[in-house]
XYZ file of N, CA and C in Angstrom:
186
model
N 69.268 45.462 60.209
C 68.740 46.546 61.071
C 67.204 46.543 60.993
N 66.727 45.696 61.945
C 65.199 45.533 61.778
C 64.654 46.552 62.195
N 63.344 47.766 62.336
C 63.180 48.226 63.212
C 62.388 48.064 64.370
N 61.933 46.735 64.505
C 61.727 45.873 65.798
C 62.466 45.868 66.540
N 63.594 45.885 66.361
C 64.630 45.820 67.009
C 64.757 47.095 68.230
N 64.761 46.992 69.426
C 64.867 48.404 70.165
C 66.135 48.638 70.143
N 67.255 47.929 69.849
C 68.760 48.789 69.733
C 68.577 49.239 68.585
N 67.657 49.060 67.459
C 68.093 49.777 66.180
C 67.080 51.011 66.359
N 66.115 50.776 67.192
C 64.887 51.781 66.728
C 66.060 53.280 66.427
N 65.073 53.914 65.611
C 65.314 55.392 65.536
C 65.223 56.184 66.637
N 66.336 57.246 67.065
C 66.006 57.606 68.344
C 65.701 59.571 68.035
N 64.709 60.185 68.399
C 64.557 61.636 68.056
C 65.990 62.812 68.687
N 65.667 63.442 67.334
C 67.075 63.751 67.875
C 66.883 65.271 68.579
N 68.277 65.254 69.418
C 67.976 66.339 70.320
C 67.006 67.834 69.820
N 66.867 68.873 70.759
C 66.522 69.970 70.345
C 67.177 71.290 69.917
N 68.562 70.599 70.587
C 69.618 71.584 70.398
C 71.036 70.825 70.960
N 71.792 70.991 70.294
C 73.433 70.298 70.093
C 73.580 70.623 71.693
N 74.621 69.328 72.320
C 75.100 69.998 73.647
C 75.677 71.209 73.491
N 75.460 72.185 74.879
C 76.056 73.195 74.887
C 77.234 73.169 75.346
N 78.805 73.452 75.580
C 79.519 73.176 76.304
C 79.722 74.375 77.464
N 80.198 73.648 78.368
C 80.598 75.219 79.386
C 81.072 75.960 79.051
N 82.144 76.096 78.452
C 82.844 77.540 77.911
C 82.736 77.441 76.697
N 82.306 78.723 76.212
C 82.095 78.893 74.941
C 82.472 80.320 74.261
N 83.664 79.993 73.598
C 84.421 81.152 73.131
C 83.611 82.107 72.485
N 83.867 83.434 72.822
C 83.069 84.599 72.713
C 82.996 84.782 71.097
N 81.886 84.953 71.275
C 81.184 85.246 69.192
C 80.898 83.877 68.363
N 81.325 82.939 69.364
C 80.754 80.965 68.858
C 79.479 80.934 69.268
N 78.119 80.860 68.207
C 76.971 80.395 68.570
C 77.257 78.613 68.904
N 76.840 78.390 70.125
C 76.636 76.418 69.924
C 75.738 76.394 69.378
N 74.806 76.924 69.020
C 73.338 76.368 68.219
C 74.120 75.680 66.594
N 74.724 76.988 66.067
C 75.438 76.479 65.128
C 76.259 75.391 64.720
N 76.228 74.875 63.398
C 77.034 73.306 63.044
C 78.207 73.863 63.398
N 79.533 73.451 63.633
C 80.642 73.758 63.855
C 81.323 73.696 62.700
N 81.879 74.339 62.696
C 82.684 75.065 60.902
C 83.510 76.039 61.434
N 84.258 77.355 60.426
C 84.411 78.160 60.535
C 83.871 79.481 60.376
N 83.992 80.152 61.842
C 83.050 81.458 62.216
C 83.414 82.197 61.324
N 82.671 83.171 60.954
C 82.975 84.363 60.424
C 83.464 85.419 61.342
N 84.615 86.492 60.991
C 85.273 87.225 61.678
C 83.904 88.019 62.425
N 84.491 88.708 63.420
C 83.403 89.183 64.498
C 82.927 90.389 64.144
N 83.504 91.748 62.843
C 82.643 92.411 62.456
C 81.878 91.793 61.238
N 81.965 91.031 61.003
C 80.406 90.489 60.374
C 79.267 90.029 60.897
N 79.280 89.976 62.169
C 77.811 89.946 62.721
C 77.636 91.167 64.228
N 78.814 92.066 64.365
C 78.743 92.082 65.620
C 79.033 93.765 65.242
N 78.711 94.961 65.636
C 78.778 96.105 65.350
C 80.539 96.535 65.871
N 80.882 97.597 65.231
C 82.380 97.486 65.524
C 82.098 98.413 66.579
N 83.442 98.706 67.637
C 83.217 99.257 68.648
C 83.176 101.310 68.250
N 84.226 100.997 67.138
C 84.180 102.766 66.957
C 83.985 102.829 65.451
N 83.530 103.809 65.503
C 82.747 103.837 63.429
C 83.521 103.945 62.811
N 83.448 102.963 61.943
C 84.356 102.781 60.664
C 84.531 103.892 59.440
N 85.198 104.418 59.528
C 85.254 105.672 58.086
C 84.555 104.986 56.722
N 85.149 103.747 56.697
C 84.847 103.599 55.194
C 83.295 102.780 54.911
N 82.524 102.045 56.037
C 81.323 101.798 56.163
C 79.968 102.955 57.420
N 80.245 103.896 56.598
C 79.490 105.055 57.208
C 78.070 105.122 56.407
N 76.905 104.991 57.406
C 75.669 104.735 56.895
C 75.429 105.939 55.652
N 76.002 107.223 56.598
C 75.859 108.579 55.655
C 76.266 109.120 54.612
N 77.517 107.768 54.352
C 78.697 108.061 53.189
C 78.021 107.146 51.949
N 77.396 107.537 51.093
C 76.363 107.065 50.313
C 76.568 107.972 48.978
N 76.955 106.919 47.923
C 76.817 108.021 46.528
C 75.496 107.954 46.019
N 75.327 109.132 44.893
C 74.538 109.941 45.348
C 73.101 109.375 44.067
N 72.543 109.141 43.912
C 71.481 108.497 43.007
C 71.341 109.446 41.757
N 70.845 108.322 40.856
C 71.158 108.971 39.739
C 72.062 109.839 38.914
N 73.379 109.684 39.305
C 74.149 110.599 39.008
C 75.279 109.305 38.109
């Protein structure tokens, strides 16, 4: 693999992974492909959760 060679040269790599046309809702394509994390971990839930309530906070120093 010389790099004289123009089939070997190094070629720069894209700027961003192809995107595909459809792209299942809460799949970044930017991202390596793996497994997503469930959708309330990045995505606000639709109705407030009892047990993650900003206001439900114990109480300092106690």
């Amino acid at each position: 693999m010389s790099p004289s060679d123009p089939a070997d040269a190094p070629k720069s790599p894209p700027a961003a992974p192809p995107v595909p046309d459809r792209v299942p809702p809460g799949v970044d394509p930017h991202k390596p492909a793996g497994p997503s994390p469930p959708p309330h971990e990045h995505e606000p839930p639709l109705e407030p959760d009892p047990y993650t309530r900003t206001e439900v906070r114990p109480e300092r120093g106690g």
